C-alpha cells in the first residue's frame, strides 16, 4: 500500500487515489501536424522506466486534484510531488 | 489404487542441462530464460535446425513470471487473430509432454469464465459464438449448469455478484509451470542450445540499423539475431536498442493457500470481480489477483488488491473462508494498450520482440515459442503472429482483448 | 466412543510447575479422532493429548510417516489438525476448548496404520522421488499418477455448509509497532511509550514473555517485572495471539489478530511510523537419520511442554546440546522425572548418527558408536533468525559464520531490530539494548510525524506532533556469540518435515543441475510447506552448500514472502463493503414488486412484471421511468462551450439558453466513450448528462482536461447525479399529464419545443428542470427534481395520471422502446474498438472544428470505408429473435454480430441492431445470422437504425 503524498492533503493511502500514468504528455497543440508515427507515439507509447518516473495521480477520494509526482518504480518511494504545469524537479 | 502402471517409471536422468559459459558468438541470442524464451529456443532447434543459440538469463531459469503465474491454459479469446494463436498453443499443449518427453502435469479440467452482469453475459455469449466459428470448444452455461460443473460456486441470486452464467472451455486447464520450463530447457539443451544463467544484458549493439551483439555481465556476445523475451523488463531492454515500446510494466499478484482435500474440480475465472481460482494437484488453492494500477519493477504489489479479490472470491466460494493463505507474491507483467501481445519484427533489423502478454503469457508458452521461432528463423512473421506486430499501433489494426484478457488469464 | 477420564487419563501430567499456563481448577473434555480426552484450560490441543500419552498427531505428506511433537509451537510441522470444519489448525498452538472436535488430517489409510503397508500399495511412486521429481515417458503413466495424487492429498477439509464466521478489519496509525512480545519487544515497547509514542505491541502467542515463560525462577521474576511495566506504560496497546504478517511500502503492516471474542480473525492494517522487529529466534532442527520420529524434539519444545503445560515429554532421554538452552532443558527433564541417559555436547565434536524405532524413538546411535535405548531425543543445535519482515523491508540478511545464523544487514530508517534477531548477550544486555531501540523508534516516529505535518501548514499549526525526541544517542551494539555450526550429521534425515524432503533429495537435485537455492526449492518443494521455511531454510542452504562445495554465505537464502503466518481468506476478505446505490424512489419500486437490475453500483427496476405491457402504455398513453442513475454534472463559467467543444465531437458554440443538444464523446483513439444530452439553463450554467455506467469516467475525463490541459478555462464542475432524482415521462399523453403538475412553464409545443430545457416548479417542488428529449421516440419530458422530493413527484405523477392510464416502466421496457427507435447504447452496441463513424454517428462529428478529443483518429476513419458499421436489422422471419451476441457470418468467417435484439410489441416482429462488415451495409442486404444453437436465420439490413417512426414525428409532436 503506497502512501501517496498529496500536495494538498498530505500523505494518504493509495486507495484514495487514481493513477494517471506518465506526466507531461500533453494533448498535441496541432494534432494535424503530426505524422502517423508521432500520433501513434502520443496515443500508445509511454515511458516505462526502471527507476524514477514522472507520473500523474488524482486524489479522487479526497480533494480530487490532479498532481504530478516522481516515484521510483523499483523502490516505490516518492521522490518529489509538484503541481501540474511545473517542470519535473531535479532529483539528486 | 486399482490399475498399477505397467512397469516402474524410469529414474530421473543424472543431469537435465549443462551450465555453460557464454560463447563469444551465436547465430541467435534469446534474452530471457522464461517459458517463452526456452520454448523459442526449443522450436528454433527442433523445427528450424538452428542450434547455435544462447538463452541468456539475468537470474535463474524460469525465475520470473514463469515461476509466479497461476498456470491457467485456455484459448477462448474473442478475435480471430487471438483465437488463432491461443488455439495453436492449446493444441501444442495437448502433445507437449510426449513431444518433450517430460511430465508437465497438464490437466484439462475445464475453465469457467463467470458472468455477473448483463454486459458480461453479452460479452461471454459473443465470445462463445465467435469461438465456435473458430473451431474452439466453447459453451455457454446457465447458472445451474455452472453449478453442475463446479458445485462449490455459490449461484444463489442474492449475492453481491450473482452468477448469471459462464463461458466454459472443457479443454482448458492447468499445468505445472516449473515443469514446463524445465522440459523445454532440457530438450533445448539436448539439441545444443546454451542456457546461460546469471548473465545480465547491459547493452544491445546496433550497427547501421542492424543488431550486432550484446554486452552482458559475463562479457560481450556477438549475435546474428537477437530475440527479446523478457516480459516486464522488455521496455528496459528495448531501450538499449533505441526502441520505445507501447507497454507498461505493472505488478500482478497471486497467492496460494494451505493444502485442502480435493474440493474444486476445474478453473474458475471472473473478470468482473478480478478473481481466478484453481486447486493444484497437491491440494493448494491457487488464486490470482488484479493488476496494481501503478508502474512497478519491484515484484510486489499492494494488499488492498488482494483484499478486494478475496472479498469477491468468498462471495463466489464461501466454502473457502476458513482456508489459510500461505504465500503471496507478485510478478511484473507487461501490458499493451489493446491487451494483446506484441510478437514480431522491430524497426531494428534482426532484432525481434515478444512482449505485451499482460497477465496471460503462460498459456501461450508453446504457441508463442513456435511462431516466434518461425519469425526469427525466416525473418518474417508466421501468419499466426502477423496480426500482433508492433506496427499495428501505427496502422490502427488493434486486437482489443480487454473483454477476454483484461484481468484474468 | 471411549472416554478417558480426567483423573486417570492425564498420566503424563506433572505436578504444578511455577510457570505453567494451565488452570487445574478448570478441567474440560474434547474429542480427538472420535475419542473423548480430558484437558485443562490453557492446554493446547497437543499438550492435552501429550499429557494423556498420545505421541502421533499426523502422517507426513509424502511417505505417510508418523509425526509427533517437535517444537510444541505454532510452527510444529507434525501437529496440524482439523478442528470441526476448520482445516489446518496448528494443534501445538491452538488452545483446546470444551467440546472441541479435533481430528487428524492426512491419515489415509489411518493415523496408526503401519507405513510399510502404505508403501506396498504405492511404493513404486515413493521411491523415485514421488510427485515433484519427474519421470520419463510420462503421458502413459500420468492418469495413474493423478489418481494416486488425489489419494495422497494431505490437506484439511472444507465443507460447503460451513459456518462463515465473522471476520473483521481495522485501520491503525500507531507511532511504533513492535513485532514480538518477548523480553526485548516488551522492553522496547515500554521505552518507546515512555518517550511519548503510541505503541502497538504484537505477540504471536497467548501471553507476552517469549522464552522467559519457560525459564527459571530468575527469568520468571524478570517476566513479572516486564509485564508490569507494559501494563503501566502509557499508550501501549497489546495484541496477543496476533502476528505482524507483512511489511509493505511506507511501513504499512498487515497484522492478523486472533484474540477477539466472536471474531474468527481480524486484519489490522497499520501504517506505522516505525517498526521494531523483535521476534526472537527459532530453534533449528538437526538433520540426521530418523530425525522425524515421534520422540525427537527440540529443546525449546521440551521446555515449553514441561514448564508451560506440565507434561512429561518421555521416560528416558538422550540430549544433544550445543548451547545454554539445551543445557537448561537437561535440568528441566531431570526435574520432570525424565531419566537423562546420555548427554552429547555438540560444542565438542561429533554428535549423533541416527534415531531408530518404528512408531517413535526407541534408540539413539551416537557418533561415538554407543547405542542408547530411549524414547526421547532432545536436540539444541542452534537458531534461525526469522528475518521475514526485514526481507520485506528490503534487507538482505548476511550469514555469520561465528553465530551460525543470519544477521540483519542494511535496514531502512523506519525499521529497527531488537532481541535475538539483532545479537546475543545476557537478558539485561538485551533488554537494555531493546530500551535504547524503543527510545530511538519513538524518536524517529516523532521526526516522521513532524515532517508529515510540516508539509501541510494549516494542520501543523493546529495539531502538535509527538513530543520532541531525546537527543540522538547512538544505538548500542549487541555482541554476537560463538555458536557451533551444526546442521546435519548425514544425508538421510529430513530437512523439511512438512514436505517430506530429505537431505538426500537436495543433494540429488544439485547433481541434476538444480544448483541454485531457488531452483532446488521449486524442484524439491523444500521450504514451501506450512512454515514457509522458518524451520527448514538454513538447513536446506547448509545441505546445498555442502553438496555444491560452496559456503552458506555464497549459497544465499530464498526470499521470504508474506504472510509471516497463515491468514484466513476470510480475514483478507472481511465483510463486503461495496456499497449499492438506490434512487429516492426505491421504496416505491420495491413495494410495487419491481424486478431488480444490478447496473454497476446501482440497483434499479428492470421491470414491473410486464415489459411488453409497459412498452404499449408508453406508445399509447403515458409511462414514467426512474432514470436517477443518469450521470449529471452542473457546469458553470464562461468557458463551458470551450470544454464541450473539446470533449464532444459535436459543435456547442451556438447552444442557446433554453436548448439541449445530444453529444457524443470519444476518447483520443476515436472510440466512442459516452453520450448524452447537455442543456444550457442560463447564460453561464449548463447541465451535462452522461450514461449511468460512464458517469465516473466522464467526471475524471472532464477534471483531467480542466486541471491538466486547460487550467486557464474558467469552469466549475459539480457532480449532481444524486442531487437530483430523474424521471422520464414518455408517451403521447405526457404533455397532458405534466400539465397537471407543472405550474410556471408553458408546455405548449411552440413554447417548449423538442430539444429545449425549462426550469420550473413541479408538484409544488421548486428548482426542477425538465428537458424535452426522446430516448423512447415518444413525446417525452425528462424531469430532474431535487432528490429529497423525488418520491413525492413520482407519486404525484402516478396519482394525477391515473385516469390517463399512466404506468411505471422499467429498464427492460426502455431497452425495447429505444431499440424500436434505433437508439444505440454505448458499451452494448459499441465495443472497445468502435469509432464514431462505425456507430453511425458521422452526422454528429464536426471535423471542421480545429480540435476535439478523438479528432485525429476520426479524420483518419472518415477517409476510409473498411470498418464494420452499426445497422438496423430485421430477421426475415419476424417471429425469430436472434439472441444478442449472435454472430453474423459470411462464408466461414465472422462478418458482424447482433448487438441488440428484441421482439417489438409495437411492430409485432423481431428487431435488431448489429454490426456488419463494410460489404453488407447496403439497405436491403440479406445477412446470415448464426444462432448459438448452430442454426441460421436470414436478416435484412434496414435503411436506418430506427424501426419505428424513423422521421421522428412523434417525439416532436
Coordinates of N, CA and C in Angstrom, one line a residue, chain C residues 225-401:
Chain C
X225 N 8.2 -8.5 36.1 CA 8.5 -7.1 36.1 C 8.2 -6.5 34.7
X226 N 8.6 -7.2 33.7 CA 8.4 -6.6 32.3 C 6.9 -6.5 32.0
X227 N 6.1 -7.5 32.4 CA 4.7 -7.4 32.2 C 4.1 -6.3 33.0
X228 N 4.5 -6.1 34.2 CA 4.0 -5.0 35.0 C 4.4 -3.6 34.3
X229 N 5.6 -3.6 33.8 CA 6.0 -2.3 33.1 C 5.1 -2.1 31.9
X230 N 4.8 -3.1 31.1 CA 4.0 -2.9 29.9 C 2.6 -2.5 30.4
X231 N 2.1 -3.1 31.4 CA 0.7 -2.7 31.9 C 0.7 -1.3 32.3
X232 N 1.8 -0.8 32.9 CA 1.8 0.5 33.5 C 2.2 1.6 32.4
X233 N 2.8 1.2 31.3 CA 3.3 2.2 30.4 C 2.1 2.9 29.7
X234 N 2.2 4.2 29.5 CA 1.1 4.9 28.9 C 1.1 4.6 27.4
X235 N -0.1 4.3 26.8 CA -0.2 4.2 25.4 C 0.5 3.0 24.7
X236 N 0.5 1.9 25.4 CA 0.9 0.6 24.8 C -0.4 -0.2 24.6
X237 N -0.7 -0.5 23.4 CA -1.8 -1.5 23.1 C -1.2 -2.8 22.8
X238 N -1.6 -3.9 23.6 CA -1.1 -5.2 23.4 C -2.0 -6.1 22.6
X239 N -1.5 -6.7 21.6 CA -2.3 -7.7 20.9 C -1.6 -9.0 21.0
X240 N -2.2 -10.0 21.7 CA -1.6 -11.3 21.8 C -2.3 -12.2 20.8
X241 N -1.8 -13.4 20.6 CA -2.3 -14.3 19.6 C -2.5 -13.6 18.3
X242 N -1.5 -12.7 18.0 CA -1.6 -11.9 16.8 C -0.2 -11.8 16.1
X243 N -0.2 -11.6 14.8 CA 1.1 -11.7 14.1 C 1.2 -10.5 13.1
X244 N 2.4 -9.9 13.1 CA 2.7 -8.9 12.1 C 3.0 -9.8 10.8
X245 N 2.1 -9.7 9.9 CA 2.2 -10.7 8.8 C 3.0 -10.2 7.6
X246 N 3.1 -8.9 7.5 CA 3.8 -8.4 6.3 C 4.1 -6.9 6.5
X247 N 5.2 -6.5 5.9 CA 5.7 -5.1 5.9 C 5.7 -4.7 4.5
X248 N 5.0 -3.7 4.1 CA 4.8 -3.2 2.8 C 5.3 -1.8 2.6
X249 N 5.2 -1.2 1.5 CA 5.7 0.1 1.2 C 5.2 1.1 2.2
X250 N 6.0 2.0 2.7 CA 5.6 3.0 3.6 C 5.3 2.5 5.0
X251 N 6.0 1.4 5.4 CA 5.7 0.8 6.7 C 4.3 0.5 6.9
X252 N 3.6 0.1 5.9 CA 2.2 -0.4 6.0 C 2.3 -1.8 6.4
X253 N 1.7 -2.2 7.6 CA 1.8 -3.5 8.1 C 0.4 -4.2 8.1
X254 N 0.5 -5.5 7.7 CA -0.7 -6.3 7.8 C -0.6 -7.1 9.1
X255 N -1.5 -7.0 10.0 CA -1.4 -7.7 11.3 C -2.7 -8.6 11.4
X256 N -2.4 -9.9 11.6 CA -3.6 -10.8 11.8 C -3.8 -10.9 13.3
X257 N -5.0 -10.6 13.7 CA -5.3 -10.5 15.2 C -6.4 -11.6 15.4
X258 N -6.0 -12.5 16.4 CA -6.9 -13.7 16.6 C -7.5 -13.7 18.1
X259 N -7.3 -12.6 18.8 CA -7.6 -12.7 20.2 C -9.0 -12.0 20.6
X260 N -9.8 -11.8 19.5 CA -11.0 -11.1 19.8 C -12.2 -12.1 20.0
X261 N -13.0 -11.9 21.0 CA -14.2 -12.8 21.1 C -15.1 -12.6 19.9
X262 N -15.6 -13.7 19.4 CA -16.6 -13.8 18.4 C -16.1 -13.3 17.0
X263 N -14.8 -13.1 16.9 CA -14.2 -12.7 15.6 C -13.2 -13.8 15.3
X264 N -13.4 -14.5 14.1 CA -12.5 -15.5 13.8 C -11.1 -15.0 13.6
X265 N -11.0 -14.0 12.8 CA -9.7 -13.3 12.6 C -10.0 -11.8 12.2
X266 N -9.1 -10.9 12.6 CA -9.3 -9.6 12.1 C -7.9 -9.2 11.5
X267 N -8.1 -8.5 10.3 CA -6.9 -8.0 9.7 C -6.7 -6.5 10.1
X268 N -5.7 -6.2 10.8 CA -5.4 -4.9 11.3 C -4.4 -4.3 10.3
X269 N -4.8 -3.2 9.7 CA -4.0 -2.5 8.7 C -3.3 -1.3 9.3
X270 N -2.1 -1.4 9.7 CA -1.4 -0.4 10.5 C -0.4 0.4 9.6
X271 N -0.5 1.7 9.6 CA 0.6 2.5 9.0 C 1.4 2.9 10.1
X272 N 2.6 2.2 10.3 CA 3.4 2.5 11.4 C 4.5 3.6 11.0
X273 N 4.8 4.4 11.9 CA 5.9 5.4 11.6 C 7.2 4.6 11.8
X274 N 7.3 3.8 12.8 CA 8.5 3.0 13.0 C 8.1 1.6 13.3
X275 N 8.8 0.6 12.8 CA 8.6 -0.8 13.1 C 9.8 -1.3 13.9
X276 N 9.6 -2.0 15.0 CA 10.7 -2.6 15.7 C 10.4 -4.1 15.6
X277 N 11.3 -4.8 15.0 CA 11.2 -6.3 14.7 C 11.9 -7.0 15.9
X278 N 11.2 -7.7 16.7 CA 11.8 -8.4 17.8 C 11.1 -9.8 18.0
X279 N 11.3 -10.6 17.0 CA 10.6 -11.9 17.0 C 11.3 -13.0 17.8
X280 N 12.5 -12.7 18.3 CA 13.3 -13.7 19.0 C 13.9 -14.6 17.9
X281 N 14.3 -15.8 18.3 CA 14.9 -16.8 17.4 C 14.2 -18.1 17.4
X282 N 14.2 -18.7 16.3 CA 13.5 -20.0 16.2 C 14.5 -21.1 16.2
X283 N 14.3 -22.1 17.1 CA 15.2 -23.2 17.2 C 15.2 -24.1 15.9
X284 N 16.4 -24.4 15.5 CA 16.6 -25.1 14.2 C 16.7 -26.6 14.5
X285 N 15.9 -27.4 13.8 CA 16.1 -28.9 13.9 C 17.4 -29.4 13.4
X286 N 17.8 -30.5 13.8 CA 19.0 -31.1 13.3 C 18.7 -32.2 12.3
X287 N 19.5 -32.4 11.3 CA 19.2 -33.3 10.2 C 20.1 -34.6 10.4
X288 N 19.4 -35.7 10.7 CA 20.0 -37.0 10.9 C 19.0 -38.0 10.6
X289 N 19.5 -39.2 10.4 CA 18.5 -40.3 10.0 C 17.6 -40.5 11.2
X290 N 16.3 -40.6 10.9 CA 15.3 -40.8 11.9 C 14.9 -39.5 12.7
X291 N 15.3 -38.4 12.1 CA 15.0 -37.1 12.9 C 13.6 -36.7 12.9
X292 N 12.7 -37.5 12.2 CA 11.3 -37.1 12.2 C 10.5 -38.1 13.1
X293 N 11.2 -39.0 13.8 CA 10.4 -40.0 14.6 C 9.7 -39.2 15.7
X294 N 8.5 -39.6 16.1 CA 7.9 -39.1 17.3 C 8.9 -39.4 18.5
X295 N 9.1 -38.3 19.3 CA 10.1 -38.5 20.4 C 11.3 -37.7 20.1
X296 N 11.6 -37.3 18.9 CA 12.7 -36.4 18.6 C 12.1 -35.0 18.8
X297 N 12.7 -34.2 19.7 CA 12.1 -32.9 20.0 C 13.2 -31.9 20.1
X298 N 12.8 -30.6 19.8 CA 13.7 -29.5 20.0 C 13.8 -29.2 21.5
X299 N 14.9 -28.6 22.0 CA 15.0 -28.3 23.4 C 13.9 -27.3 23.8
X300 N 13.6 -26.3 23.0 CA 12.5 -25.4 23.3 C 11.2 -26.1 23.4
X301 N 11.0 -27.1 22.5 CA 9.7 -27.8 22.6 C 9.6 -28.5 23.9
X302 N 10.6 -29.2 24.3 CA 10.6 -29.9 25.6 C 10.4 -28.9 26.8
X303 N 11.0 -27.8 26.7 CA 10.9 -26.8 27.8 C 9.5 -26.2 27.9
X304 N 8.9 -26.0 26.7 CA 7.5 -25.5 26.7 C 6.6 -26.5 27.3
X305 N 6.8 -27.8 26.9 CA 5.9 -28.8 27.3 C 6.0 -29.0 28.8
X306 N 7.2 -29.0 29.4 CA 7.4 -29.2 30.8 C 6.9 -28.0 31.6
X307 N 7.4 -26.8 31.2 CA 7.2 -25.6 32.0 C 5.9 -24.9 31.8
X308 N 5.4 -24.9 30.6 CA 4.1 -24.2 30.4 C 2.9 -25.2 30.6
X309 N 3.1 -26.4 30.2 CA 1.9 -27.3 30.2 C 2.0 -28.5 31.2
X310 N 3.1 -28.5 31.9 CA 3.3 -29.6 32.9 C 3.1 -31.0 32.4
X311 N 3.8 -31.2 31.2 CA 3.6 -32.5 30.6 C 5.0 -33.2 30.6
X312 N 5.1 -34.4 31.0 CA 6.3 -35.2 31.0 C 6.6 -35.7 29.5
X313 N 7.6 -35.2 28.9 CA 7.8 -35.5 27.5 C 8.2 -36.9 27.1
X314 N 8.7 -37.7 28.1 CA 9.2 -39.0 27.8 C 9.6 -39.6 29.1
X315 N 10.2 -40.9 29.0 CA 10.7 -41.5 30.2 C 12.2 -41.5 30.3
X316 N 12.8 -41.7 29.2 CA 14.3 -41.8 29.2 C 14.8 -41.1 28.0
X317 N 15.7 -40.1 28.2 CA 16.1 -39.2 27.1 C 17.6 -39.2 26.8
X318 N 17.9 -38.9 25.6 CA 19.3 -38.5 25.2 C 19.2 -37.1 24.8
X319 N 20.1 -36.3 25.2 CA 20.1 -34.8 24.9 C 21.4 -34.5 24.1
X320 N 21.2 -33.8 22.9 CA 22.3 -33.3 22.2 C 22.2 -31.8 22.4
X321 N 23.2 -31.2 23.1 CA 23.1 -29.8 23.4 C 24.3 -29.1 22.9
X322 N 24.1 -28.0 22.3 CA 25.2 -27.1 21.8 C 25.1 -25.7 22.3
X323 N 24.2 -25.5 23.2 CA 24.0 -24.1 23.7 C 23.3 -24.1 25.1
X324 N 23.2 -23.0 25.8 CA 22.7 -23.0 27.1 C 21.2 -23.4 27.2
X325 N 20.5 -23.1 26.1 CA 19.1 -23.5 26.1 C 19.0 -25.0 26.2
X326 N 19.8 -25.7 25.5 CA 19.9 -27.2 25.6 C 20.3 -27.6 27.0
X327 N 21.2 -26.9 27.6 CA 21.7 -27.3 28.9 C 20.5 -27.1 29.9
X328 N 19.8 -26.0 29.7 CA 18.6 -25.8 30.6 C 17.6 -26.9 30.4
X329 N 17.4 -27.4 29.2 CA 16.5 -28.4 29.0 C 16.8 -29.7 29.8
X330 N 18.1 -29.9 30.0 CA 18.6 -31.1 30.7 C 18.1 -31.0 32.2
X331 N 18.2 -29.8 32.7 CA 17.7 -29.5 34.1 C 16.2 -29.7 34.2
X332 N 15.5 -29.2 33.2 CA 14.0 -29.3 33.1 C 13.6 -30.8 33.1
X333 N 14.3 -31.6 32.3 CA 14.0 -33.0 32.2 C 14.2 -33.7 33.5
X334 N 15.3 -33.4 34.1 CA 15.6 -34.0 35.4 C 14.5 -33.7 36.4
X335 N 14.1 -32.5 36.4 CA 13.0 -32.0 37.4 C 11.7 -32.7 37.1
X336 N 11.5 -33.0 35.8 CA 10.2 -33.6 35.3 C 10.3 -35.1 35.5
X337 N 11.4 -35.6 36.1 CA 11.4 -37.0 36.3 C 11.8 -37.9 35.1
X338 N 12.3 -37.2 34.1 CA 12.8 -38.0 32.9 C 14.2 -38.4 33.2
X339 N 14.5 -39.6 32.9 CA 15.9 -40.1 33.1 C 16.7 -39.7 31.9
X340 N 17.7 -38.9 32.2 CA 18.6 -38.4 31.1 C 19.7 -39.4 31.0
X341 N 19.6 -40.3 30.0 CA 20.5 -41.4 29.9 C 21.9 -41.0 29.3
X342 N 21.9 -40.0 28.5 CA 23.2 -39.6 27.9 C 23.0 -38.1 27.4
X343 N 24.1 -37.4 27.7 CA 24.2 -36.0 27.1 C 25.3 -36.0 26.1
X344 N 25.0 -35.6 24.9 CA 26.0 -35.4 23.9 C 26.3 -33.9 23.7
X345 N 27.5 -33.4 24.0 CA 27.8 -32.0 23.9 C 28.2 -31.6 22.5
X346 N 27.3 -30.9 21.8 CA 27.5 -30.5 20.4 C 28.7 -29.5 20.3
X347 N 29.1 -28.9 21.4 CA 30.2 -28.0 21.3 C 31.6 -28.7 21.2
X348 N 31.5 -30.0 21.4 CA 32.8 -30.8 21.4 C 32.9 -31.8 20.4
X349 N 32.5 -31.6 19.2 CA 32.7 -32.5 18.1 C 31.5 -33.4 17.8
X350 N 31.8 -34.6 17.4 CA 30.8 -35.4 16.7 C 29.5 -35.6 17.6
X351 N 28.4 -35.8 17.0 CA 27.1 -35.7 17.7 C 26.4 -37.1 17.7
X352 N 25.4 -37.1 17.0 CA 24.6 -38.4 16.9 C 24.4 -38.8 15.5
X353 N 24.3 -40.1 15.3 CA 24.2 -40.7 14.0 C 22.8 -40.9 13.5
X354 N 22.0 -41.5 14.3 CA 20.6 -41.8 13.9 C 19.8 -42.2 15.1
X355 N 18.5 -42.0 14.9 CA 17.5 -42.4 15.8 C 16.7 -43.6 15.2
X356 N 16.4 -44.6 15.9 CA 15.7 -45.7 15.3 C 14.4 -46.0 16.2
X357 N 13.5 -46.7 15.5 CA 12.2 -47.0 16.2 C 11.2 -47.2 15.2
X358 N 10.0 -47.8 15.5 CA 9.0 -47.9 14.4 C 8.0 -46.8 14.5
X359 N 7.3 -46.6 15.6 CA 6.4 -45.6 15.7 C 6.8 -44.5 16.6
X360 N 8.1 -44.4 16.9 CA 8.6 -43.4 17.8 C 10.1 -43.8 18.1
X361 N 10.8 -42.9 18.7 CA 12.2 -43.2 19.0 C 12.2 -44.4 20.0
X362 N 13.1 -45.4 19.7 CA 13.4 -46.5 20.6 C 14.9 -46.5 21.0
X363 N 15.7 -46.0 20.2 CA 17.1 -46.0 20.5 C 17.8 -44.9 19.7
X364 N 18.9 -44.4 20.2 CA 19.7 -43.4 19.5 C 21.1 -43.9 19.4
X365 N 21.7 -43.8 18.2 CA 23.1 -44.2 17.9 C 23.9 -43.0 17.9
X366 N 24.9 -42.9 18.8 CA 25.7 -41.7 18.8 C 26.9 -41.8 17.9
X367 N 27.6 -40.7 17.7 CA 28.7 -40.7 16.7 C 29.8 -41.5 17.3
X368 N 29.9 -41.7 18.6 CA 31.0 -42.5 19.2 C 30.6 -44.0 19.1
X369 N 29.5 -44.3 18.5 CA 29.2 -45.7 18.3 C 28.3 -46.3 19.4
X370 N 28.1 -45.6 20.5 CA 27.2 -46.1 21.6 C 25.8 -46.0 21.1
X371 N 25.0 -47.0 21.6 CA 23.6 -47.0 21.3 C 22.9 -47.0 22.6
X372 N 22.0 -46.0 22.7 CA 21.3 -45.8 23.9 C 19.8 -46.0 23.7
X373 N 19.2 -46.9 24.5 CA 17.7 -47.1 24.5 C 17.1 -45.8 25.1
X374 N 16.1 -45.3 24.4 CA 15.4 -44.1 25.0 C 14.1 -43.9 24.2
X375 N 13.2 -43.1 24.7 CA 12.0 -42.7 24.0 C 12.0 -41.2 23.7
X376 N 13.0 -40.5 24.0 CA 13.1 -39.1 23.8 C 14.5 -38.7 23.4
X377 N 14.6 -37.9 22.3 CA 15.9 -37.4 21.9 C 15.7 -35.9 21.7
X378 N 16.4 -35.1 22.5 CA 16.2 -33.7 22.5 C 17.5 -33.1 21.9
X379 N 17.2 -32.2 20.9 CA 18.3 -31.5 20.2 C 18.3 -30.0 20.5
X380 N 19.5 -29.4 20.6 CA 19.6 -28.0 20.8 C 20.9 -27.6 20.0
X381 N 20.7 -27.4 18.7 CA 21.9 -27.2 17.8 C 22.0 -25.8 17.2
X382 N 21.1 -24.9 17.5 CA 21.2 -23.6 17.0 C 19.9 -22.9 16.6
X383 N 20.0 -21.8 16.0 CA 18.9 -20.9 15.8 C 18.8 -20.4 14.4
X384 N 17.5 -20.1 14.1 CA 17.3 -19.4 12.8 C 16.7 -18.1 13.2
X385 N 17.2 -17.0 12.6 CA 16.7 -15.7 12.8 C 15.5 -15.5 11.8
X386 N 14.3 -15.3 12.3 CA 13.2 -15.1 11.4 C 13.2 -13.7 10.8
X387 N 13.9 -13.6 9.7 CA 14.1 -12.2 9.2 C 13.1 -11.8 8.1
X388 N 11.9 -12.5 8.1 CA 11.0 -12.3 7.0 C 10.6 -10.8 6.9
X389 N 10.3 -10.2 8.0 CA 9.8 -8.8 7.9 C 11.0 -7.9 7.5
X390 N 12.2 -8.3 7.8 CA 13.3 -7.5 7.3 C 13.5 -7.7 5.8
X391 N 13.3 -8.9 5.3 CA 13.4 -9.1 3.9 C 12.3 -8.2 3.2
X392 N 11.1 -8.2 3.8 CA 10.1 -7.4 3.1 C 10.4 -5.9 3.1
X393 N 11.3 -5.5 4.1 CA 11.7 -4.1 4.1 C 12.9 -3.9 3.3
X394 N 13.3 -4.9 2.5 CA 14.4 -4.7 1.6 C 15.8 -5.2 2.1
X395 N 15.8 -5.7 3.3 CA 17.1 -6.1 3.8 C 17.5 -7.5 3.2
X396 N 18.8 -7.7 3.0 CA 19.3 -9.0 2.6 C 20.2 -9.5 3.8
X397 N 19.7 -10.2 4.7 CA 20.5 -10.6 5.9 C 21.8 -11.4 5.4
X398 N 22.8 -11.2 6.2 CA 24.1 -11.9 5.9 C 24.4 -13.0 6.9
X399 N 25.0 -14.0 6.4 CA 25.3 -15.2 7.2 C 26.5 -14.9 8.1
X400 N 26.4 -15.1 9.4 CA 27.6 -15.0 10.3 C 28.1 -16.4 10.6
X401 N 29.3 -16.7 10.1 CA 30.0 -17.9 10.4 C 30.1 -18.1 11.9

